[in-house]
Short mmCIF file of C-alpha atoms and ligand atoms in Angstrom, two decimals:
data_model
loop_
_atom_site.label_atom_id
_atom_site.label_comp_id
_atom_site.label_asym_id
_atom_site.label_seq_id
_atom_site.Cartn_x
_atom_site.Cartn_y
_atom_site.Cartn_z
CA MET A 212 -13.54 26.92 -7.48
CA LYS A 213 -12.49 23.28 -7.42
CA GLN A 214 -10.77 21.84 -10.50
CA LYS A 215 -12.97 19.10 -12.01
CA VAL A 216 -10.84 16.07 -12.94
CA ILE A 217 -11.44 12.97 -15.06
CA ILE A 218 -8.95 10.10 -14.69
CA LEU A 219 -8.61 7.70 -17.61
CA GLY A 220 -6.93 4.54 -16.29
CA SER A 221 -7.85 5.27 -12.65
CA THR A 222 -7.29 1.65 -11.52
CA GLY A 223 -3.67 1.56 -12.72
CA SER A 224 -0.45 2.61 -11.04
CA ILE A 225 -0.59 6.23 -12.29
CA GLY A 226 -4.36 6.37 -11.72
CA GLN A 227 -4.02 5.29 -8.09
CA ASN A 228 -1.13 7.69 -7.48
CA THR A 229 -3.25 10.48 -8.98
CA LEU A 230 -6.09 9.69 -6.58
CA GLN A 231 -3.61 9.84 -3.68
CA VAL A 232 -2.55 13.32 -4.79
CA LEU A 233 -6.18 14.42 -5.12
CA ALA A 234 -6.97 13.03 -1.66
CA GLN A 235 -4.23 15.28 -0.21
CA HIS A 236 -5.84 18.33 -1.82
CA ALA A 237 -9.53 17.52 -1.61
CA ASP A 238 -10.28 21.24 -1.20
CA ALA A 239 -8.81 21.99 -4.64
CA PHE A 240 -10.07 19.09 -6.79
CA ASP A 241 -13.31 17.32 -7.56
CA VAL A 242 -13.21 13.89 -9.25
CA VAL A 243 -16.01 13.95 -11.84
CA GLY A 244 -15.11 10.88 -13.92
CA LEU A 245 -13.17 7.63 -13.60
CA GLY A 246 -12.41 5.18 -16.40
CA ALA A 247 -10.70 1.78 -16.64
CA GLY A 248 -10.28 -1.27 -18.87
CA THR A 249 -11.60 -4.43 -17.23
CA ARG A 250 -11.21 -4.24 -13.43
CA TRP A 251 -14.79 -3.22 -12.66
CA LYS A 252 -14.61 -4.11 -8.96
CA ALA A 253 -11.66 -1.79 -8.36
CA LEU A 254 -13.39 0.91 -10.42
CA ALA A 255 -16.61 0.54 -8.40
CA THR A 256 -14.67 0.76 -5.11
CA GLN A 257 -13.06 4.00 -6.30
CA ALA A 258 -16.46 5.31 -7.42
CA ARG A 259 -18.03 4.61 -4.03
CA TYR A 260 -15.28 6.63 -2.34
CA TRP A 261 -15.00 9.52 -4.84
CA LYS A 262 -18.63 9.72 -5.99
CA PRO A 263 -17.90 10.88 -9.55
CA GLN A 264 -20.69 11.88 -11.92
CA CYS A 265 -19.76 9.07 -14.29
CA VAL A 266 -17.66 5.89 -14.52
CA ALA A 267 -16.60 4.21 -17.76
CA LEU A 268 -15.33 0.68 -18.44
CA ALA A 269 -13.96 -0.35 -21.84
CA ASN A 270 -14.48 -4.09 -21.57
CA GLY A 271 -17.94 -5.38 -20.56
CA ALA A 272 -19.40 -6.01 -17.09
CA HIS A 273 -22.08 -3.30 -17.39
CA ALA A 274 -24.59 -4.93 -15.05
CA GLU A 275 -21.94 -5.76 -12.44
CA LEU A 276 -20.47 -2.24 -12.49
CA ALA A 277 -23.93 -0.60 -12.44
CA GLY A 278 -24.87 -2.78 -9.47
CA ALA A 279 -21.73 -1.84 -7.52
CA ALA A 280 -21.47 1.88 -8.44
CA PRO A 281 -22.89 4.45 -6.01
CA ALA A 282 -26.42 5.82 -6.48
CA GLY A 283 -26.59 8.68 -8.98
CA CYS A 284 -23.35 7.71 -10.74
CA ARG A 285 -23.76 7.23 -14.47
CA VAL A 286 -22.21 4.03 -15.87
CA ILE A 287 -20.94 3.73 -19.46
CA THR A 288 -19.39 0.54 -20.83
CA GLY A 289 -18.07 -0.64 -24.19
CA PRO A 290 -15.12 0.07 -26.48
CA ASP A 291 -15.89 3.81 -26.80
CA ALA A 292 -16.86 4.26 -23.11
CA LEU A 293 -13.79 6.29 -22.15
CA THR A 294 -14.11 8.61 -25.14
CA ARG A 295 -17.76 9.15 -24.21
CA LEU A 296 -16.79 9.79 -20.60
CA VAL A 297 -14.55 12.65 -21.82
CA GLU A 298 -17.18 13.97 -24.24
CA GLU A 299 -20.15 13.83 -21.93
CA THR A 300 -18.66 14.92 -18.58
CA PRO A 301 -17.69 18.60 -18.35
CA CYS A 302 -14.29 18.96 -16.68
CA ASP A 303 -11.19 21.17 -16.38
CA CYS A 304 -8.56 18.46 -16.58
CA VAL A 305 -8.23 14.98 -18.04
CA VAL A 306 -5.51 12.72 -16.62
CA SER A 307 -4.53 10.41 -19.47
CA ALA A 308 -3.19 7.27 -17.76
CA ILE A 309 -4.40 4.32 -19.83
CA VAL A 310 -1.55 2.05 -20.88
CA GLY A 311 -0.77 1.66 -24.57
CA ALA A 312 -2.27 2.94 -27.81
CA ALA A 313 -5.68 2.07 -26.31
CA GLY A 314 -5.45 5.45 -24.58
CA LEU A 315 -5.25 7.41 -27.82
CA PRO A 316 -8.97 7.89 -28.73
CA ALA A 317 -10.05 9.36 -25.37
CA THR A 318 -6.88 11.47 -25.13
CA LEU A 319 -7.48 12.78 -28.63
CA ARG A 320 -11.06 13.68 -27.70
CA ALA A 321 -9.85 15.61 -24.64
CA VAL A 322 -7.44 17.56 -26.86
CA GLU A 323 -10.18 18.19 -29.43
CA LEU A 324 -12.33 19.63 -26.65
CA GLY A 325 -9.49 21.96 -25.63
CA ARG A 326 -9.11 20.49 -22.14
CA LYS A 327 -6.04 20.58 -19.95
CA VAL A 328 -4.55 17.12 -20.46
CA ALA A 329 -2.09 15.76 -17.89
CA ILE A 330 -0.50 13.00 -19.96
CA ALA A 331 1.16 9.84 -18.67
CA ASN A 332 0.04 7.79 -21.69
CA LYS A 333 3.26 8.27 -23.67
CA GLU A 334 2.16 5.70 -26.27
CA ALA A 335 -0.55 8.14 -27.47
CA LEU A 336 2.20 10.67 -28.24
CA VAL A 337 4.50 8.09 -29.82
CA VAL A 338 1.72 6.93 -32.14
CA ALA A 339 0.09 10.26 -32.93
CA GLY A 340 2.22 13.16 -31.64
CA SER A 341 2.13 14.56 -35.17
CA VAL A 342 -1.66 14.84 -34.87
CA LEU A 343 -2.07 15.61 -31.15
CA MET A 344 0.37 18.52 -30.86
CA PRO A 345 -0.92 20.61 -33.81
CA LEU A 346 -4.48 19.81 -32.71
CA ALA A 347 -3.72 21.13 -29.21
CA ARG A 348 -2.39 24.36 -30.72
CA ARG A 349 -5.66 24.77 -32.68
CA THR A 350 -8.04 23.95 -29.82
CA GLY A 351 -6.07 25.66 -27.04
CA ALA A 352 -5.67 22.38 -25.13
CA THR A 353 -2.70 22.39 -22.73
CA ILE A 354 -0.73 19.15 -22.66
CA LEU A 355 1.25 18.79 -19.44
CA PRO A 356 3.68 15.89 -18.93
CA ILE A 357 3.36 13.39 -16.07
CA ASP A 358 6.24 11.17 -17.18
CA SER A 359 8.93 12.06 -14.62
CA GLU A 360 11.64 12.83 -17.21
CA HIS A 361 9.36 15.06 -19.25
CA SER A 362 8.05 16.81 -16.15
CA ALA A 363 11.68 17.51 -15.23
CA VAL A 364 12.43 18.87 -18.71
CA PHE A 365 9.23 20.96 -18.62
CA GLN A 366 10.36 22.46 -15.29
CA ALA A 367 13.95 23.03 -16.45
CA LEU A 368 12.72 24.76 -19.61
CA GLN A 369 11.22 27.44 -17.42
CA ALA A 370 14.75 28.59 -16.51
CA GLY A 371 15.50 30.12 -19.91
CA ARG A 372 14.33 31.07 -23.40
CA ARG A 373 13.45 28.33 -25.87
CA GLU A 374 15.89 29.64 -28.49
CA ASP A 375 18.73 29.31 -25.97
CA VAL A 376 18.16 25.59 -25.36
CA GLU A 377 20.94 23.42 -26.79
CA ARG A 378 19.82 19.93 -25.78
CA ILE A 379 17.66 17.83 -23.54
CA VAL A 380 19.18 14.99 -21.52
CA LEU A 381 16.76 12.28 -20.41
CA THR A 382 17.90 10.16 -17.49
CA ALA A 383 17.27 6.41 -17.45
CA SER A 384 17.64 4.09 -14.47
CA GLY A 385 18.95 1.40 -16.81
CA GLY A 386 16.45 -1.08 -15.37
CA PRO A 387 17.28 -4.32 -13.56
CA PHE A 388 19.69 -5.62 -16.26
CA ARG A 389 21.93 -2.58 -16.60
CA THR A 390 25.05 -4.66 -16.01
CA ALA A 391 23.86 -8.00 -17.45
CA THR A 392 25.91 -9.74 -20.17
CA PRO A 393 24.28 -10.56 -23.55
CA ALA A 394 24.05 -14.23 -22.49
CA GLU A 395 22.33 -13.26 -19.24
CA LEU A 396 19.92 -10.99 -21.12
CA ALA A 397 18.88 -13.86 -23.38
CA ARG A 398 17.86 -15.90 -20.30
CA VAL A 399 15.86 -13.18 -18.50
CA THR A 400 12.42 -14.41 -17.35
CA PRO A 401 9.24 -12.28 -17.06
CA ALA A 402 9.47 -12.56 -13.25
CA ASP A 403 13.06 -11.16 -13.33
CA ALA A 404 12.07 -8.32 -15.65
CA LEU A 405 9.05 -7.33 -13.56
CA GLN A 406 11.35 -6.35 -10.64
CA HIS A 407 12.28 -2.71 -11.23
CA PRO A 408 15.07 -1.38 -8.98
CA THR A 409 13.71 2.14 -8.35
CA TRP A 410 10.13 2.57 -9.65
CA ASP A 411 6.93 0.68 -8.82
CA MET A 412 4.88 0.73 -12.05
CA GLY A 413 2.39 -1.23 -14.16
CA PRO A 414 3.66 -4.43 -15.87
CA LYS A 415 3.94 -3.09 -19.45
CA ILE A 416 6.14 -0.10 -18.61
CA THR A 417 8.21 -2.21 -16.19
CA ILE A 418 9.17 -4.54 -19.05
CA ASP A 419 9.72 -1.50 -21.32
CA SER A 420 12.14 -0.13 -18.71
CA ALA A 421 14.05 -3.41 -18.62
CA THR A 422 14.44 -3.50 -22.44
CA MET A 423 15.01 0.28 -22.48
CA MET A 424 12.19 0.49 -25.01
CA ASN A 425 10.66 2.87 -22.46
CA LYS A 426 13.50 5.28 -23.15
CA ALA A 427 13.01 4.89 -26.92
CA LEU A 428 9.36 5.84 -26.43
CA GLU A 429 10.43 8.75 -24.21
CA ILE A 430 12.83 10.13 -26.84
CA ILE A 431 9.87 10.27 -29.23
CA GLU A 432 7.60 11.64 -26.50
CA ALA A 433 10.13 14.45 -25.88
CA ARG A 434 10.44 15.08 -29.60
CA TRP A 435 6.71 15.89 -29.74
CA LEU A 436 6.15 17.53 -26.35
CA PHE A 437 9.08 19.93 -26.70
CA ASP A 438 9.32 20.14 -30.50
CA MET A 439 12.96 19.07 -30.26
CA PRO A 440 14.90 17.33 -33.06
CA HIS A 441 16.08 13.82 -32.15
CA ASP A 442 19.79 14.74 -32.33
CA ARG A 443 19.29 17.24 -29.51
CA ILE A 444 17.81 14.62 -27.19
CA ASP A 445 20.39 12.56 -25.29
CA VAL A 446 20.09 9.77 -22.75
CA VAL A 447 22.28 9.18 -19.70
CA ILE A 448 22.05 6.19 -17.38
CA HIS A 449 21.50 7.26 -13.78
CA PRO A 450 20.67 4.20 -11.64
CA GLU A 451 19.56 6.15 -8.53
CA SER A 452 16.68 7.92 -10.38
CA ILE A 453 17.18 11.14 -8.42
CA VAL A 454 17.99 13.54 -11.29
CA HIS A 455 14.83 13.22 -13.35
CA SER A 456 16.26 14.92 -16.47
CA LEU A 457 18.23 17.97 -17.58
CA VAL A 458 18.21 20.84 -20.05
CA GLU A 459 21.47 22.30 -21.35
CA TYR A 460 21.49 25.95 -22.46
CA ARG A 461 23.80 27.59 -24.96
CA ASP A 462 25.99 29.12 -22.23
CA GLY A 463 26.76 25.59 -20.97
CA SER A 464 24.48 25.90 -17.94
CA VAL A 465 22.67 22.66 -17.21
CA ILE A 466 19.38 22.90 -15.30
CA ALA A 467 18.02 19.72 -13.73
CA GLN A 468 15.07 18.72 -11.57
CA LEU A 469 15.81 16.38 -8.66
CA GLY A 470 13.68 14.48 -6.17
CA THR A 471 13.08 11.03 -4.70
CA PRO A 472 11.58 8.62 -7.27
CA ASP A 473 7.85 9.05 -6.54
CA MET A 474 5.34 9.62 -9.35
CA ARG A 475 3.12 11.69 -7.05
CA THR A 476 5.51 14.64 -7.50
CA PRO A 477 5.23 14.95 -11.33
CA ILE A 478 1.52 14.01 -11.23
CA GLN A 479 0.83 16.77 -8.73
CA TYR A 480 2.87 19.32 -10.67
CA ALA A 481 0.87 18.60 -13.84
CA LEU A 482 -2.36 19.06 -11.87
CA THR A 483 -1.39 22.23 -9.99
CA TYR A 484 0.91 23.92 -12.55
CA PRO A 485 1.95 26.73 -12.36
CA GLN A 486 1.31 26.49 -8.64
CA ARG A 487 3.25 24.21 -6.29
CA LEU A 488 1.57 22.62 -3.29
CA PRO A 489 2.98 20.43 -0.49
CA CYS A 490 3.40 16.81 -1.65
CA PRO A 491 3.57 13.64 0.51
CA ALA A 492 6.51 12.19 -1.46
CA GLU A 493 9.59 11.53 0.67
CA ARG A 494 11.97 14.51 0.70
CA LEU A 495 15.37 14.24 -0.95
CA CYS A 496 18.23 14.34 1.55
CA LEU A 497 21.58 14.78 -0.21
CA HIS A 498 23.48 14.06 3.02
CA THR A 499 21.93 10.59 3.23
CA LEU A 500 22.15 9.98 -0.52
CA GLY A 501 25.88 10.77 -0.53
CA LYS A 502 26.56 10.21 -4.21
CA MET A 503 24.90 9.88 -7.59
CA THR A 504 26.30 8.02 -10.60
CA PHE A 505 25.95 8.51 -14.36
CA PHE A 506 26.98 6.27 -17.30
CA ALA A 507 26.77 6.32 -21.07
CA PRO A 508 24.13 3.86 -22.36
CA ASP A 509 25.34 0.68 -24.06
CA ALA A 510 23.72 0.58 -27.52
CA GLU A 511 25.11 -2.92 -28.20
CA ARG A 512 23.28 -4.60 -25.33
CA PHE A 513 20.23 -2.31 -25.49
CA PRO A 514 19.39 -1.68 -29.17
CA ALA A 515 16.16 0.09 -28.16
CA LEU A 516 17.88 3.47 -27.87
CA ARG A 517 19.22 3.30 -31.42
CA ILE A 518 15.73 2.30 -32.60
CA GLY A 519 14.15 5.20 -30.68
CA HIS A 520 16.50 7.75 -32.23
CA ALA A 521 15.98 6.38 -35.75
CA VAL A 522 12.19 6.51 -35.37
CA ALA A 523 12.28 10.00 -33.83
CA GLN A 524 14.41 11.15 -36.77
CA ARG A 525 12.30 9.66 -39.57
CA GLY A 526 8.87 10.16 -37.98
CA GLY A 527 5.85 9.51 -40.22
CA THR A 528 4.12 6.22 -39.47
CA LEU A 529 7.21 4.76 -37.77
CA GLY A 530 6.18 5.84 -34.26
CA ALA A 531 2.88 3.97 -34.62
CA VAL A 532 4.71 0.89 -35.93
CA LEU A 533 7.38 0.93 -33.20
CA ASN A 534 4.76 1.32 -30.49
CA ALA A 535 2.39 -1.36 -31.77
CA ALA A 536 5.15 -3.91 -32.45
CA ASN A 537 6.64 -3.29 -29.02
CA GLU A 538 3.25 -3.57 -27.27
CA GLU A 539 2.66 -6.95 -28.89
CA ALA A 540 6.21 -8.21 -28.26
CA ASN A 541 6.04 -7.01 -24.66
CA LYS A 542 2.79 -9.00 -24.18
CA LEU A 543 4.27 -12.12 -25.81
CA PHE A 544 7.33 -11.96 -23.56
CA ARG A 545 5.13 -11.61 -20.46
CA SER A 546 3.16 -14.68 -21.55
CA GLY A 547 6.39 -16.66 -21.90
CA ALA A 548 6.11 -17.09 -25.69
CA ILE A 549 9.29 -15.25 -26.70
CA ALA A 550 12.66 -14.41 -25.11
CA PHE A 551 13.54 -11.05 -23.56
CA THR A 552 15.99 -10.18 -26.34
CA ASP A 553 13.34 -11.06 -28.96
CA ILE A 554 11.34 -7.96 -27.95
CA ALA A 555 13.72 -5.44 -29.52
CA ALA A 556 14.80 -7.81 -32.32
CA LEU A 557 11.23 -8.50 -33.49
CA THR A 558 10.21 -4.85 -33.13
CA GLU A 559 13.14 -3.82 -35.30
CA GLU A 560 12.30 -6.53 -37.85
CA VAL A 561 8.76 -5.16 -38.18
CA LEU A 562 10.08 -1.58 -38.48
CA ASP A 563 12.45 -2.68 -41.26
CA GLN A 564 9.57 -4.19 -43.22
CA HIS A 565 7.37 -1.09 -42.98
CA ASP A 566 6.82 1.26 -45.93
CA CYS A 567 6.86 4.53 -44.03
CA ILE A 568 4.31 7.23 -44.90
CA ALA A 569 6.06 10.55 -44.29
CA GLU A 570 3.07 12.75 -43.38
CA PRO A 571 0.28 10.46 -42.21
CA ASP A 572 -3.18 11.51 -41.05
CA LEU A 573 -4.88 9.74 -38.14
CA PRO A 574 -6.42 6.90 -40.22
CA ALA A 575 -2.98 6.17 -41.72
CA LEU A 576 -1.45 6.05 -38.23
CA LEU A 577 -4.14 3.67 -37.00
CA ALA A 578 -3.68 1.49 -40.10
CA ALA A 579 0.08 1.37 -39.44
CA ASP A 580 -0.65 0.34 -35.85
CA GLY A 581 -2.90 -2.53 -37.03
CA TRP A 582 -0.41 -3.63 -39.69
CA ALA A 583 2.47 -3.71 -37.17
CA ARG A 584 0.52 -5.82 -34.68
CA GLN A 585 -0.28 -8.38 -37.37
CA ARG A 586 3.25 -8.44 -38.72
CA LEU A 587 4.74 -8.80 -35.24
CA ALA A 588 2.48 -11.81 -34.61
CA GLN A 589 3.69 -13.38 -37.89
CA CYS A 590 7.37 -12.80 -37.06
CA ALA A 591 6.88 -14.12 -33.51
CA ALA A 592 5.08 -17.23 -34.81
CA ARG A 593 8.32 -18.21 -36.56
CA ILE A 594 10.07 -18.24 -33.16
CA THR A 595 7.32 -20.08 -31.30
CA GLU A 596 6.95 -22.71 -34.06
CA HIS A 597 10.70 -23.26 -34.08
CA ALA A 598 10.67 -23.67 -30.28
CA ALA A 599 7.78 -26.17 -30.54
CA ARG A 600 9.62 -28.22 -33.21
CA SER A 601 12.82 -28.42 -31.20
CA ARG A 602 10.99 -29.69 -28.06
P1 LIG B 92 -1.17 0.06 -15.35
O1 LIG B 92 -1.08 -1.19 -16.09
O2 LIG B 92 -0.87 0.05 -13.90
O3 LIG B 92 -2.63 0.70 -15.53
C1 LIG B 92 -3.20 0.83 -16.79
C2 LIG B 92 -4.56 1.47 -16.69
O4 LIG B 92 -5.13 1.52 -18.01
C3 LIG B 92 -5.56 0.66 -15.85
O5 LIG B 92 -6.45 1.55 -15.22
C4 LIG B 92 -6.29 -0.18 -16.89
O6 LIG B 92 -7.58 -0.61 -16.49
C5 LIG B 92 -6.39 0.83 -18.03
N1 LIG B 92 -6.58 0.21 -19.33
C6 LIG B 92 -5.83 -0.75 -19.90
N2 LIG B 92 -6.30 -1.05 -21.12
C7 LIG B 92 -7.39 -0.26 -21.31
C8 LIG B 92 -8.32 -0.11 -22.37
N3 LIG B 92 -8.25 -0.85 -23.49
N4 LIG B 92 -9.29 0.83 -22.24
C9 LIG B 92 -9.39 1.56 -21.12
N5 LIG B 92 -8.53 1.45 -20.08
C10 LIG B 92 -7.56 0.55 -20.18
O7 LIG B 92 -0.23 1.11 -16.11
P2 LIG B 92 0.58 2.36 -15.52
O8 LIG B 92 -0.30 3.14 -14.60
O9 LIG B 92 1.89 1.90 -15.05
O10 LIG B 92 0.84 3.20 -16.84
C11 LIG B 92 -0.14 4.00 -17.45
C12 LIG B 92 0.53 4.90 -18.46
O11 LIG B 92 1.40 5.81 -17.77
C13 LIG B 92 1.42 4.16 -19.47
O12 LIG B 92 1.33 4.81 -20.70
C14 LIG B 92 2.82 4.32 -18.91
O13 LIG B 92 3.80 4.29 -19.91
C15 LIG B 92 2.72 5.70 -18.29
N6 LIG B 92 3.67 5.95 -17.21
C16 LIG B 92 3.60 5.18 -16.08
C17 LIG B 92 4.48 5.40 -15.03
C18 LIG B 92 4.35 4.65 -13.75
O14 LIG B 92 5.03 4.97 -12.79
N7 LIG B 92 3.48 3.66 -13.65
C19 LIG B 92 5.56 6.41 -15.14
C20 LIG B 92 5.51 7.17 -16.36
C21 LIG B 92 4.61 6.92 -17.35
P3 LIG B 92 -7.78 -2.03 -15.71
O15 LIG B 92 -7.20 -1.82 -14.37
O16 LIG B 92 -9.25 -2.20 -15.68
O17 LIG B 92 -7.06 -3.05 -16.51
MG1 LIG B 93 9.61 8.01 -17.53
#
């Protein structure tokens, strides 16, 4: 029996890598649904090749997509299109690969329906891990990580008993500005920040990697996926991105997962778990690699890690606020409106102004998300107005 797969965010970097994995194992998988945000032409091209039962587009272009989709393929458009795709298309696995909190509603629906969810959309966990994880336990949904660090931890956790785990160590490449001075960081342009040294990813996560906000989000992601307190989640800088993360057990043994930096490996593992199949990713050759390096992160130059730990510790609505403020700041930086170092500074300012609700339900989390976006815009306006006055 083939595994029926829906991909949310199929036109993105993770979505396209997922389709490459599925193409390698066409005998094992059937693509039944594809969903995207606005790029209807790319979605239609994928649909003509994969012939899914249904395609969904969040933002408009119904007539265009319907005209370009293959015969017999259902087309849904509109803000709830991806949630409806999940609801109305029977499947075994949902790949959650939309970027940002926009991925939460459809991911939540997949968990409600008890599906296997291969999750790349870390923002959904950062915003609503407190809702998604207990929900998955109730519905029997399995949430499997795609994020390379969390896939590595998931694999390393299989080496021992949960009660014997002492800590998780997430690796971070350090991004393109690992060695930059504070003055250099203040002058970073969007074009500089969009060049990642080891991973080829979508624009939002590439900027998050440069600010290290990605690692802050990943600390919170790990907190929810592995039910691990924040003070047992550490970060080490590892510029080569070969060791994808580690788990330390109480006897001092450290179990790591290694491989060349290629998202097809963790994507495939989430899809085939507990099986392993051949993968086209380049093989790791330690002889050629020669050496690997590791450094302690610098919390002075990259305040994101401190912010991530504080939010993981206090929980409540803070994850939703951190994520929303960062999403907005990330967008403003990409548009040239604010400086690179403003991203973390403004995000922290919004977090400081938030009255945290300790045990929020979903509506409270969504309200916190909306509040943070508005507040971030207000704080950023101060910077942009000041810049306009001094011109
Ligand atoms: P991309 O920007 O490359 O792709 C994002 C995808 O989401 C696109 O298919 C886009 O559609 C879709 N999308 C955006 N907004 C909406 C919306 N409002 N409704 C529906 N669909 C939407 O991102 P990545 O693939 O890089 O990242 C996806 C997720 O995976 C992120 O959460 C990221 O943190 C995570 N991740 C990514 C890694 C990577 O290597 N890229 C590694 C680890 C995690 P459209 O094309 O139409 O705009
Ligand atoms: Mg990662």
